[in-house]
PDB file of C-alpha atoms in Angstrom:
ATOM      1  CA  UNK A  22      -9.265  41.740  29.174  1.00  0.00           C
ATOM      2  CA  UNK A  23      -8.523  39.494  26.224  1.00  0.00           C
ATOM      3  CA  UNK A  24     -11.358  36.966  25.820  1.00  0.00           C
ATOM      4  CA  UNK A  25      -9.163  33.848  26.127  1.00  0.00           C
ATOM      5  CA  UNK A  26      -7.998  34.933  29.593  1.00  0.00           C
ATOM      6  CA  UNK A  27     -11.589  34.677  30.844  1.00  0.00           C
ATOM      7  CA  UNK A  28     -11.538  30.979  29.939  1.00  0.00           C
ATOM      8  CA  UNK A  29      -8.280  30.338  31.815  1.00  0.00           C
ATOM      9  CA  UNK A  30      -8.551  28.898  35.315  1.00  0.00           C
ATOM     10  CA  UNK A  31      -5.131  27.266  35.515  1.00  0.00           C
ATOM     11  CA  UNK A  32      -2.820  27.054  38.546  1.00  0.00           C
ATOM     12  CA  UNK A  33      -0.382  29.754  37.370  1.00  0.00           C
ATOM     13  CA  UNK A  34      -1.383  33.438  36.905  1.00  0.00           C
ATOM     14  CA  UNK A  35      -1.708  34.326  33.226  1.00  0.00           C
ATOM     15  CA  UNK A  36       0.844  37.156  33.404  1.00  0.00           C
ATOM     16  CA  UNK A  37       3.486  34.661  34.601  1.00  0.00           C
ATOM     17  CA  UNK A  38       2.996  32.211  31.747  1.00  0.00           C
ATOM     18  CA  UNK A  39       5.580  31.666  29.019  1.00  0.00           C
ATOM     19  CA  UNK A  40       4.768  32.211  25.335  1.00  0.00           C
ATOM     20  CA  UNK A  41       4.182  28.470  24.879  1.00  0.00           C
ATOM     21  CA  UNK A  42       1.790  28.307  27.797  1.00  0.00           C
ATOM     22  CA  UNK A  43      -0.110  31.342  26.512  1.00  0.00           C
ATOM     23  CA  UNK A  44      -0.488  29.513  23.205  1.00  0.00           C
ATOM     24  CA  UNK A  45      -2.200  26.673  25.081  1.00  0.00           C
ATOM     25  CA  UNK A  46      -4.513  29.193  26.748  1.00  0.00           C
ATOM     26  CA  UNK A  47      -5.468  30.641  23.350  1.00  0.00           C
ATOM     27  CA  UNK A  48      -6.012  27.181  21.881  1.00  0.00           C
ATOM     28  CA  UNK A  49      -8.154  26.191  24.882  1.00  0.00           C
ATOM     29  CA  UNK A  50     -10.329  29.238  24.178  1.00  0.00           C
ATOM     30  CA  UNK A  51     -10.642  28.272  20.504  1.00  0.00           C
ATOM     31  CA  UNK A  52     -11.445  24.632  21.329  1.00  0.00           C
ATOM     32  CA  UNK A  53     -14.240  25.714  23.671  1.00  0.00           C
ATOM     33  CA  UNK A  54     -15.779  28.569  21.647  1.00  0.00           C
ATOM     34  CA  UNK A  55     -15.478  27.104  18.134  1.00  0.00           C
ATOM     35  CA  UNK A  56     -18.627  25.292  17.044  1.00  0.00           C
ATOM     36  CA  UNK A  57     -16.586  23.156  14.633  1.00  0.00           C
ATOM     37  CA  UNK A  58     -13.860  22.108  17.077  1.00  0.00           C
ATOM     38  CA  UNK A  59     -16.132  21.684  20.093  1.00  0.00           C
ATOM     39  CA  UNK A  60     -18.201  18.996  18.354  1.00  0.00           C
ATOM     40  CA  UNK A  61     -15.123  16.894  17.587  1.00  0.00           C
ATOM     41  CA  UNK A  62     -15.641  13.330  18.808  1.00  0.00           C
ATOM     42  CA  UNK A  63     -12.080  12.948  20.164  1.00  0.00           C
ATOM     43  CA  UNK A  64     -11.055  16.348  21.500  1.00  0.00           C
ATOM     44  CA  UNK A  65      -8.289  14.856  23.656  1.00  0.00           C
ATOM     45  CA  UNK A  66      -6.217  13.712  20.687  1.00  0.00           C
ATOM     46  CA  UNK A  67      -6.322  17.212  19.172  1.00  0.00           C
ATOM     47  CA  UNK A  68      -5.173  18.657  22.506  1.00  0.00           C
ATOM     48  CA  UNK A  69      -2.328  16.104  22.685  1.00  0.00           C
ATOM     49  CA  UNK A  70      -1.221  16.910  19.121  1.00  0.00           C
ATOM     50  CA  UNK A  71      -1.293  20.634  19.924  1.00  0.00           C
ATOM     51  CA  UNK A  72       1.060  20.002  22.868  1.00  0.00           C
ATOM     52  CA  UNK A  73       3.369  18.033  20.554  1.00  0.00           C
ATOM     53  CA  UNK A  74       3.419  20.908  18.042  1.00  0.00           C
ATOM     54  CA  UNK A  75       3.904  23.735  20.549  1.00  0.00           C
ATOM     55  CA  UNK A  76       6.745  21.898  22.314  1.00  0.00           C
ATOM     56  CA  UNK A  77       7.986  20.210  19.091  1.00  0.00           C
ATOM     57  CA  UNK A  78       8.152  16.945  20.998  1.00  0.00           C
ATOM     58  CA  UNK A  79       7.322  13.253  20.532  1.00  0.00           C
ATOM     59  CA  UNK A  80       4.360  11.162  21.694  1.00  0.00           C
ATOM     60  CA  UNK A  81       6.447   9.929  24.627  1.00  0.00           C
ATOM     61  CA  UNK A  82       7.301  13.481  25.740  1.00  0.00           C
ATOM     62  CA  UNK A  83       3.623  14.357  26.117  1.00  0.00           C
ATOM     63  CA  UNK A  84       3.627  12.115  29.215  1.00  0.00           C
ATOM     64  CA  UNK A  85       6.667  13.907  30.645  1.00  0.00           C
ATOM     65  CA  UNK A  86       5.113  17.342  30.189  1.00  0.00           C
ATOM     66  CA  UNK A  87       1.834  16.117  31.670  1.00  0.00           C
ATOM     67  CA  UNK A  88       3.649  14.907  34.797  1.00  0.00           C
ATOM     68  CA  UNK A  89       5.967  17.921  35.241  1.00  0.00           C
ATOM     69  CA  UNK A  90       4.128  20.936  33.771  1.00  0.00           C
ATOM     70  CA  UNK A  91       0.968  22.028  35.608  1.00  0.00           C
ATOM     71  CA  UNK A  92      -0.309  24.154  32.688  1.00  0.00           C
ATOM     72  CA  UNK A  93       0.059  21.268  30.233  1.00  0.00           C
ATOM     73  CA  UNK A  94      -1.778  19.056  32.728  1.00  0.00           C
ATOM     74  CA  UNK A  95      -4.560  21.675  32.939  1.00  0.00           C
ATOM     75  CA  UNK A  96      -4.764  21.851  29.131  1.00  0.00           C
ATOM     76  CA  UNK A  97      -4.856  18.078  28.553  1.00  0.00           C
ATOM     77  CA  UNK A  98      -7.100  17.213  31.498  1.00  0.00           C
ATOM     78  CA  UNK A  99      -6.089  13.545  31.298  1.00  0.00           C
ATOM     79  CA  UNK A 100      -3.266  11.400  29.993  1.00  0.00           C
ATOM     80  CA  UNK A 101      -3.137   8.418  27.669  1.00  0.00           C
ATOM     81  CA  UNK A 102      -0.178   6.176  26.884  1.00  0.00           C
ATOM     82  CA  UNK A 103       2.154   6.826  23.949  1.00  0.00           C
ATOM     83  CA  UNK A 104       0.714   3.920  21.951  1.00  0.00           C
ATOM     84  CA  UNK A 105      -2.861   5.061  22.654  1.00  0.00           C
ATOM     85  CA  UNK A 106      -2.115   8.620  21.440  1.00  0.00           C
ATOM     86  CA  UNK A 107      -0.483   7.214  18.305  1.00  0.00           C
ATOM     87  CA  UNK A 108      -3.411   4.881  17.608  1.00  0.00           C
ATOM     88  CA  UNK A 109      -5.963   7.649  18.038  1.00  0.00           C
ATOM     89  CA  UNK A 110      -3.870  10.066  15.953  1.00  0.00           C
ATOM     90  CA  UNK A 111      -3.956   7.607  13.031  1.00  0.00           C
ATOM     91  CA  UNK A 112      -7.722   7.405  13.377  1.00  0.00           C
ATOM     92  CA  UNK A 113      -8.011  11.215  13.601  1.00  0.00           C
ATOM     93  CA  UNK A 114      -6.108  11.504  10.310  1.00  0.00           C
ATOM     94  CA  UNK A 115      -9.264  10.530   8.442  1.00  0.00           C
ATOM     95  CA  UNK A 116     -11.345  13.476   9.661  1.00  0.00           C
ATOM     96  CA  UNK A 117      -8.802  16.277  10.042  1.00  0.00           C
ATOM     97  CA  UNK A 118      -9.105  17.487   6.422  1.00  0.00           C
ATOM     98  CA  UNK A 119     -12.863  18.114   6.599  1.00  0.00           C
ATOM     99  CA  UNK A 120     -12.523  19.540  10.115  1.00  0.00           C
ATOM    100  CA  UNK A 121      -9.833  21.971   8.959  1.00  0.00           C
ATOM    101  CA  UNK A 122     -11.877  23.293   6.024  1.00  0.00           C
ATOM    102  CA  UNK A 123     -14.946  23.831   8.193  1.00  0.00           C
ATOM    103  CA  UNK A 124     -12.857  25.558  10.865  1.00  0.00           C
ATOM    104  CA  UNK A 125     -11.297  27.934   8.301  1.00  0.00           C
ATOM    105  CA  UNK A 126     -14.781  28.776   7.000  1.00  0.00           C
ATOM    106  CA  UNK A 127     -15.993  29.441  10.545  1.00  0.00           C
ATOM    107  CA  UNK A 128     -13.083  31.791  11.254  1.00  0.00           C
ATOM    108  CA  UNK A 129     -13.721  33.710   8.026  1.00  0.00           C
ATOM    109  CA  UNK A 130     -17.326  34.194   9.105  1.00  0.00           C
ATOM    110  CA  UNK A 131     -16.272  35.574  12.479  1.00  0.00           C
ATOM    111  CA  UNK A 132     -13.591  37.822  10.976  1.00  0.00           C
ATOM    112  CA  UNK A 133     -16.023  39.250   8.405  1.00  0.00           C
ATOM    113  CA  UNK A 134     -17.742  40.987  11.333  1.00  0.00           C
ATOM    114  CA  UNK A 135     -14.437  42.559  12.384  1.00  0.00           C
ATOM    115  CA  UNK A 136     -13.543  44.190   9.051  1.00  0.00           C
ATOM    116  CA  UNK A 137     -11.946  47.272  10.647  1.00  0.00           C
ATOM    117  CA  UNK A 138      -9.346  45.151  12.463  1.00  0.00           C
ATOM    118  CA  UNK A 139      -8.255  42.707   9.759  1.00  0.00           C
ATOM    119  CA  UNK A 140      -4.603  42.534   8.598  1.00  0.00           C
ATOM    120  CA  UNK A 141      -3.578  44.876   5.757  1.00  0.00           C
ATOM    121  CA  UNK A 142      -3.532  41.949   3.302  1.00  0.00           C
ATOM    122  CA  UNK A 143      -7.359  41.975   3.400  1.00  0.00           C
ATOM    123  CA  UNK A 144      -7.314  45.192   1.348  1.00  0.00           C
ATOM    124  CA  UNK A 145      -6.116  43.294  -1.749  1.00  0.00           C
ATOM    125  CA  UNK A 146      -9.308  41.369  -2.464  1.00  0.00           C
ATOM    126  CA  UNK A 147     -12.320  39.440  -1.255  1.00  0.00           C
ATOM    127  CA  UNK A 148     -12.296  36.026   0.380  1.00  0.00           C
ATOM    128  CA  UNK A 149     -13.303  33.437  -2.212  1.00  0.00           C
ATOM    129  CA  UNK A 150     -12.302  35.661  -5.126  1.00  0.00           C
ATOM    130  CA  UNK A 151      -8.546  35.949  -4.543  1.00  0.00           C
ATOM    131  CA  UNK A 152      -6.081  33.458  -3.063  1.00  0.00           C
ATOM    132  CA  UNK A 153      -2.358  33.075  -2.467  1.00  0.00           C
ATOM    133  CA  UNK A 154      -0.806  29.687  -3.236  1.00  0.00           C
ATOM    134  CA  UNK A 155       2.758  28.720  -2.373  1.00  0.00           C
ATOM    135  CA  UNK A 156       4.847  25.702  -1.442  1.00  0.00           C
ATOM    136  CA  UNK A 157       7.275  25.101   1.409  1.00  0.00           C
ATOM    137  CA  UNK A 158       9.761  22.298   1.943  1.00  0.00           C
ATOM    138  CA  UNK A 159       9.899  20.427   5.237  1.00  0.00           C
ATOM    139  CA  UNK A 160      12.861  18.160   5.904  1.00  0.00           C
ATOM    140  CA  UNK A 161      13.215  14.735   7.495  1.00  0.00           C
ATOM    141  CA  UNK A 162      16.405  12.654   8.038  1.00  0.00           C
ATOM    142  CA  UNK A 163      17.399  10.804   4.876  1.00  0.00           C
ATOM    143  CA  UNK A 164      19.983   8.446   6.402  1.00  0.00           C
ATOM    144  CA  UNK A 165      23.485   8.165   4.954  1.00  0.00           C
ATOM    145  CA  UNK A 166      23.642   4.383   4.651  1.00  0.00           C
ATOM    146  CA  UNK A 167      20.449   2.832   3.364  1.00  0.00           C
ATOM    147  CA  UNK A 168      19.453   1.087   0.150  1.00  0.00           C
ATOM    148  CA  UNK A 169      17.391   3.968  -1.205  1.00  0.00           C
ATOM    149  CA  UNK A 170      20.147   6.582  -0.760  1.00  0.00           C
ATOM    150  CA  UNK A 171      22.826   4.302  -2.209  1.00  0.00           C
ATOM    151  CA  UNK A 172      20.622   3.488  -5.209  1.00  0.00           C
ATOM    152  CA  UNK A 173      20.149   7.183  -5.992  1.00  0.00           C
ATOM    153  CA  UNK A 174      23.885   7.802  -5.618  1.00  0.00           C
ATOM    154  CA  UNK A 175      24.630   4.897  -7.960  1.00  0.00           C
ATOM    155  CA  UNK A 176      22.239   6.275 -10.608  1.00  0.00           C
ATOM    156  CA  UNK A 177      23.780   9.746 -10.256  1.00  0.00           C
ATOM    157  CA  UNK A 178      27.314   8.354 -10.657  1.00  0.00           C
ATOM    158  CA  UNK A 179      26.250   6.589 -13.859  1.00  0.00           C
ATOM    159  CA  UNK A 180      24.695   9.754 -15.295  1.00  0.00           C
ATOM    160  CA  UNK A 181      27.869  11.679 -14.503  1.00  0.00           C
ATOM    161  CA  UNK A 182      30.003   8.843 -15.970  1.00  0.00           C
ATOM    162  CA  UNK A 183      31.843   8.299 -12.694  1.00  0.00           C
ATOM    163  CA  UNK A 184      32.107   4.567 -13.260  1.00  0.00           C
ATOM    164  CA  UNK A 185      34.667   3.809 -10.556  1.00  0.00           C
ATOM    165  CA  UNK A 186      32.557   5.585  -7.904  1.00  0.00           C
ATOM    166  CA  UNK A 187      29.480   3.796  -9.303  1.00  0.00           C
ATOM    167  CA  UNK A 188      31.152   0.421  -8.829  1.00  0.00           C
ATOM    168  CA  UNK A 189      31.986   1.240  -5.204  1.00  0.00           C
ATOM    169  CA  UNK A 190      28.451   2.465  -4.562  1.00  0.00           C
ATOM    170  CA  UNK A 191      27.015  -0.698  -6.122  1.00  0.00           C
ATOM    171  CA  UNK A 192      29.165  -2.809  -3.803  1.00  0.00           C
ATOM    172  CA  UNK A 193      27.843  -0.966  -0.722  1.00  0.00           C
ATOM    173  CA  UNK A 194      24.279  -1.173  -2.078  1.00  0.00           C
ATOM    174  CA  UNK A 195      24.501  -4.984  -2.386  1.00  0.00           C
ATOM    175  CA  UNK A 196      25.895  -5.303   1.150  1.00  0.00           C
ATOM    176  CA  UNK A 197      23.470  -2.814   2.739  1.00  0.00           C
ATOM    177  CA  UNK A 198      20.491  -4.275   4.616  1.00  0.00           C
ATOM    178  CA  UNK A 199      19.077  -1.027   6.036  1.00  0.00           C
ATOM    179  CA  UNK A 200      16.069   0.595   4.415  1.00  0.00           C
ATOM    180  CA  UNK A 201      15.134   4.226   4.782  1.00  0.00           C
ATOM    181  CA  UNK A 202      12.900   4.998   7.752  1.00  0.00           C
ATOM    182  CA  UNK A 203      11.437   8.294   6.524  1.00  0.00           C
ATOM    183  CA  UNK A 204       9.578   7.999   3.200  1.00  0.00           C
ATOM    184  CA  UNK A 205      10.511  11.361   1.691  1.00  0.00           C
ATOM    185  CA  UNK A 206      12.260  12.356  -1.539  1.00  0.00           C
ATOM    186  CA  UNK A 207      15.203  14.513  -2.603  1.00  0.00           C
ATOM    187  CA  UNK A 208      14.913  17.851  -4.376  1.00  0.00           C
ATOM    188  CA  UNK A 209      17.089  20.884  -4.980  1.00  0.00           C
ATOM    189  CA  UNK A 210      16.260  24.533  -4.340  1.00  0.00           C
ATOM    190  CA  UNK A 211      18.627  27.485  -4.699  1.00  0.00           C
ATOM    191  CA  UNK A 212      21.589  25.091  -5.111  1.00  0.00           C
ATOM    192  CA  UNK A 213      20.826  23.274  -1.869  1.00  0.00           C
ATOM    193  CA  UNK A 214      19.602  19.682  -1.568  1.00  0.00           C
ATOM    194  CA  UNK A 215      16.582  18.834   0.583  1.00  0.00           C
ATOM    195  CA  UNK A 216      15.038  15.538   1.612  1.00  0.00           C
ATOM    196  CA  UNK A 217      11.474  15.343   2.795  1.00  0.00           C
ATOM    197  CA  UNK A 218       8.101  16.663   1.741  1.00  0.00           C
ATOM    198  CA  UNK A 219       6.532  19.692   0.089  1.00  0.00           C
ATOM    199  CA  UNK A 220       3.595  21.532   1.653  1.00  0.00           C
ATOM    200  CA  UNK A 221       1.209  23.510  -0.580  1.00  0.00           C
ATOM    201  CA  UNK A 222      -1.176  25.953   1.043  1.00  0.00           C
ATOM    202  CA  UNK A 223      -4.130  28.004  -0.187  1.00  0.00           C
ATOM    203  CA  UNK A 224      -4.474  31.275   1.764  1.00  0.00           C
ATOM    204  CA  UNK A 225      -7.183  33.932   1.646  1.00  0.00           C
ATOM    205  CA  UNK A 226      -6.530  37.721   1.833  1.00  0.00           C
ATOM    206  CA  UNK A 227      -7.292  37.577   5.572  1.00  0.00           C
ATOM    207  CA  UNK A 228      -4.205  35.312   5.950  1.00  0.00           C
ATOM    208  CA  UNK A 229      -6.356  32.303   6.892  1.00  0.00           C
ATOM    209  CA  UNK A 230      -5.162  29.005   5.354  1.00  0.00           C
ATOM    210  CA  UNK A 231      -8.103  27.139   3.773  1.00  0.00           C
ATOM    211  CA  UNK A 232      -6.487  24.097   2.162  1.00  0.00           C
ATOM    212  CA  UNK A 233      -3.326  22.039   2.568  1.00  0.00           C
ATOM    213  CA  UNK A 234      -1.735  19.535   0.205  1.00  0.00           C
ATOM    214  CA  UNK A 235       1.331  17.490   1.206  1.00  0.00           C
ATOM    215  CA  UNK A 236       3.440  15.823  -1.484  1.00  0.00           C
ATOM    216  CA  UNK A 237       6.950  14.403  -1.802  1.00  0.00           C
ATOM    217  CA  UNK A 238       9.654  17.058  -2.045  1.00  0.00           C
ATOM    218  CA  UNK A 239      10.266  16.498  -5.775  1.00  0.00           C
ATOM    219  CA  UNK A 240       6.607  17.111  -6.689  1.00  0.00           C
ATOM    220  CA  UNK A 241       6.358  19.913  -9.349  1.00  0.00           C
ATOM    221  CA  UNK A 242       4.626  23.091  -8.180  1.00  0.00           C
ATOM    222  CA  UNK A 243       2.588  23.397 -11.376  1.00  0.00           C
ATOM    223  CA  UNK A 244       0.969  19.976 -10.816  1.00  0.00           C
ATOM    224  CA  UNK A 245      -0.790  21.013  -7.597  1.00  0.00           C
ATOM    225  CA  UNK A 246      -4.578  20.983  -7.692  1.00  0.00           C
ATOM    226  CA  UNK A 247      -6.741  23.311  -5.605  1.00  0.00           C
ATOM    227  CA  UNK A 248     -10.349  23.288  -6.766  1.00  0.00           C
ATOM    228  CA  UNK A 249     -11.387  26.642  -5.271  1.00  0.00           C
ATOM    229  CA  UNK A 250     -12.774  29.168  -7.753  1.00  0.00           C
ATOM    230  CA  UNK A 251     -11.223  32.624  -8.032  1.00  0.00           C
ATOM    231  CA  UNK A 252      -7.794  33.965  -8.946  1.00  0.00           C
ATOM    232  CA  UNK A 253      -4.722  32.405  -7.363  1.00  0.00           C
ATOM    233  CA  UNK A 254      -1.540  34.476  -6.990  1.00  0.00           C
ATOM    234  CA  UNK A 255       1.624  32.376  -7.331  1.00  0.00           C
ATOM    235  CA  UNK A 256       5.335  32.594  -8.171  1.00  0.00           C
ATOM    236  CA  UNK A 257       7.193  31.421 -11.283  1.00  0.00           C
ATOM    237  CA  UNK A 258       7.303  27.812 -10.099  1.00  0.00           C
ATOM    238  CA  UNK A 259       3.647  27.471 -11.105  1.00  0.00           C
ATOM    239  CA  UNK A 260       4.191  28.335 -14.788  1.00  0.00           C
ATOM    240  CA  UNK A 261       1.864  26.256 -16.963  1.00  0.00           C
ATOM    241  CA  UNK A 262      -1.306  26.555 -14.866  1.00  0.00           C
ATOM    242  CA  UNK A 263      -4.517  28.054 -16.285  1.00  0.00           C
ATOM    243  CA  UNK A 264      -5.138  31.785 -16.746  1.00  0.00           C
ATOM    244  CA  UNK A 265      -6.727  32.090 -13.291  1.00  0.00           C
ATOM    245  CA  UNK A 266      -3.293  31.409 -11.753  1.00  0.00           C
ATOM    246  CA  UNK A 267      -1.587  34.820 -11.725  1.00  0.00           C
ATOM    247  CA  UNK A 268       2.201  34.999 -11.577  1.00  0.00           C
ATOM    248  CA  UNK A 269       3.617  38.062  -9.841  1.00  0.00           C
ATOM    249  CA  UNK A 270       2.005  40.538  -7.408  1.00  0.00           C
ATOM    250  CA  UNK A 271       4.863  40.098  -4.926  1.00  0.00           C
ATOM    251  CA  UNK A 272       3.460  42.814  -2.625  1.00  0.00           C
ATOM    252  CA  UNK A 273       0.418  40.592  -1.990  1.00  0.00           C
ATOM    253  CA  UNK A 274       2.163  37.223  -2.277  1.00  0.00           C
ATOM    254  CA  UNK A 275       4.643  38.055   0.499  1.00  0.00           C
ATOM    255  CA  UNK A 276       1.935  37.542   3.123  1.00  0.00           C
ATOM    256  CA  UNK A 277       2.049  33.799   2.530  1.00  0.00           C
ATOM    257  CA  UNK A 278       5.547  33.757   4.029  1.00  0.00           C
ATOM    258  CA  UNK A 279       4.032  34.211   7.485  1.00  0.00           C
ATOM    259  CA  UNK A 280       2.669  30.679   7.256  1.00  0.00           C
ATOM    260  CA  UNK A 281       5.988  29.380   5.857  1.00  0.00           C
ATOM    261  CA  UNK A 282       7.885  30.838   8.819  1.00  0.00           C
ATOM    262  CA  UNK A 283       5.308  29.424  11.244  1.00  0.00           C
ATOM    263  CA  UNK A 284       5.518  25.978   9.607  1.00  0.00           C
ATOM    264  CA  UNK A 285       9.328  25.855   9.826  1.00  0.00           C
ATOM    265  CA  UNK A 286       9.237  27.088  13.422  1.00  0.00           C
ATOM    266  CA  UNK A 287       7.034  24.220  14.622  1.00  0.00           C
ATOM    267  CA  UNK A 288       8.105  21.423  12.279  1.00  0.00           C
ATOM    268  CA  UNK A 289      10.130  18.410  13.375  1.00  0.00           C
ATOM    269  CA  UNK A 290      10.097  14.856  11.950  1.00  0.00           C
ATOM    270  CA  UNK A 291       6.874  13.836  13.725  1.00  0.00           C
ATOM    271  CA  UNK A 292       6.085  10.951  11.349  1.00  0.00           C
ATOM    272  CA  UNK A 293       7.782   8.702   8.801  1.00  0.00           C
ATOM    273  CA  UNK A 294       5.192   8.504   6.002  1.00  0.00           C
ATOM    274  CA  UNK A 295       3.199  11.082   4.048  1.00  0.00           C
ATOM    275  CA  UNK A 296      -0.230  10.402   5.525  1.00  0.00           C
ATOM    276  CA  UNK A 297       0.842  11.105   9.098  1.00  0.00           C
ATOM    277  CA  UNK A 298       3.087  13.997   8.026  1.00  0.00           C
ATOM    278  CA  UNK A 299      -0.029  15.566   6.498  1.00  0.00           C
ATOM    279  CA  UNK A 300      -1.888  15.190   9.808  1.00  0.00           C
ATOM    280  CA  UNK A 301       0.753  17.171  11.703  1.00  0.00           C
ATOM    281  CA  UNK A 302       0.907  19.842   8.990  1.00  0.00           C
ATOM    282  CA  UNK A 303      -2.868  20.246   9.303  1.00  0.00           C
ATOM    283  CA  UNK A 304      -2.570  20.688  13.084  1.00  0.00           C
ATOM    284  CA  UNK A 305       0.203  23.270  12.625  1.00  0.00           C
ATOM    285  CA  UNK A 306      -2.023  25.129  10.135  1.00  0.00           C
ATOM    286  CA  UNK A 307      -4.955  24.924  12.573  1.00  0.00           C
ATOM    287  CA  UNK A 308      -2.829  26.556  15.290  1.00  0.00           C
ATOM    288  CA  UNK A 309      -1.645  29.165  12.764  1.00  0.00           C
ATOM    289  CA  UNK A 310      -5.246  30.045  11.807  1.00  0.00           C
ATOM    290  CA  UNK A 311      -6.104  30.372  15.494  1.00  0.00           C
ATOM    291  CA  UNK A 312      -3.137  32.734  15.931  1.00  0.00           C
ATOM    292  CA  UNK A 313      -4.390  34.922  13.065  1.00  0.00           C
ATOM    293  CA  UNK A 314      -7.898  35.075  14.499  1.00  0.00           C
ATOM    294  CA  UNK A 315      -6.792  35.821  18.081  1.00  0.00           C
ATOM    295  CA  UNK A 316      -4.413  38.526  16.817  1.00  0.00           C
ATOM    296  CA  UNK A 317      -7.419  40.209  15.170  1.00  0.00           C
ATOM    297  CA  UNK A 318      -9.443  39.825  18.387  1.00  0.00           C
ATOM    298  CA  UNK A 319      -6.649  41.425  20.413  1.00  0.00           C
ATOM    299  CA  UNK A 320      -7.089  44.644  18.388  1.00  0.00           C
ATOM    300  CA  UNK A 321     -10.831  44.854  18.964  1.00  0.00           C
ATOM    301  CA  UNK A 322     -11.907  47.194  21.807  1.00  0.00           C
ATOM    302  CA  UNK A 323     -13.487  45.446  24.786  1.00  0.00           C
ATOM    303  CA  UNK A 324     -16.655  47.484  24.376  1.00  0.00           C
ATOM    304  CA  UNK A 325     -17.167  46.033  20.891  1.00  0.00           C
ATOM    305  CA  UNK A 326     -16.343  42.485  21.999  1.00  0.00           C
ATOM    306  CA  UNK A 327     -19.022  42.749  24.652  1.00  0.00           C
ATOM    307  CA  UNK A 328     -21.598  43.137  21.907  1.00  0.00           C
TER     308      UNK A 328
END
């Protein structure tokens, strides 16, 4: 039996649960057995944010799922109002960074005792000596008629010498009273425009994410700063970094895409400004790290787990 099933005492048999519900069961196991997470002062807010991520829903929807979904009710244990969850989430933002680093370190310690069952990426190097660094764009709505968008369009028209279009844009800019709700930025990648934020992650050979940095979408890759010692494997976007930043090694670097896919799968515009966006990215990364660890545990024979 997988260890997280032993910690499940919900109203629905485990074999009948959906993939989302099984994620909650795994996260409940991690929240109980992790020394780092279990000593968190406000464990409810982390549980509420996990529900938001897994169901890609809003603060308000947490109440709906609590009332209508018995497994979500079992996982949360209690319910708070939308405004209370939001207030406590803003407070939690201040401690999530330290919590995340300690949790990643704890998982590495546990996985070091399961060396025979680690993912194949672990063969490339040692934790702390070799890292993968990459960036991923996450989008938020930019709004078609707001002062910020019209200002950028006006500046672009001037640079392209489209003076008639610039005059029209200036007219709409003067008349516009709406300001942008989401505080992202524009950038271009592979001939496509994006508006939002850029997420940098530092991943070890065991595929555990150790650090996160969230910037505006137009932030240059080679300006990112991760202070960890060791060699960092990156792509060409990081040209200009020191000699410890190695460009190439695509066979090893491809493992970082697992986190990129996971991030895009569970991202929605949860927040309007960078600080709160960073909070939700950290929670997504925390769930991702838990997935990596439980996938390793699932390959370990029960006889070895018993010891």
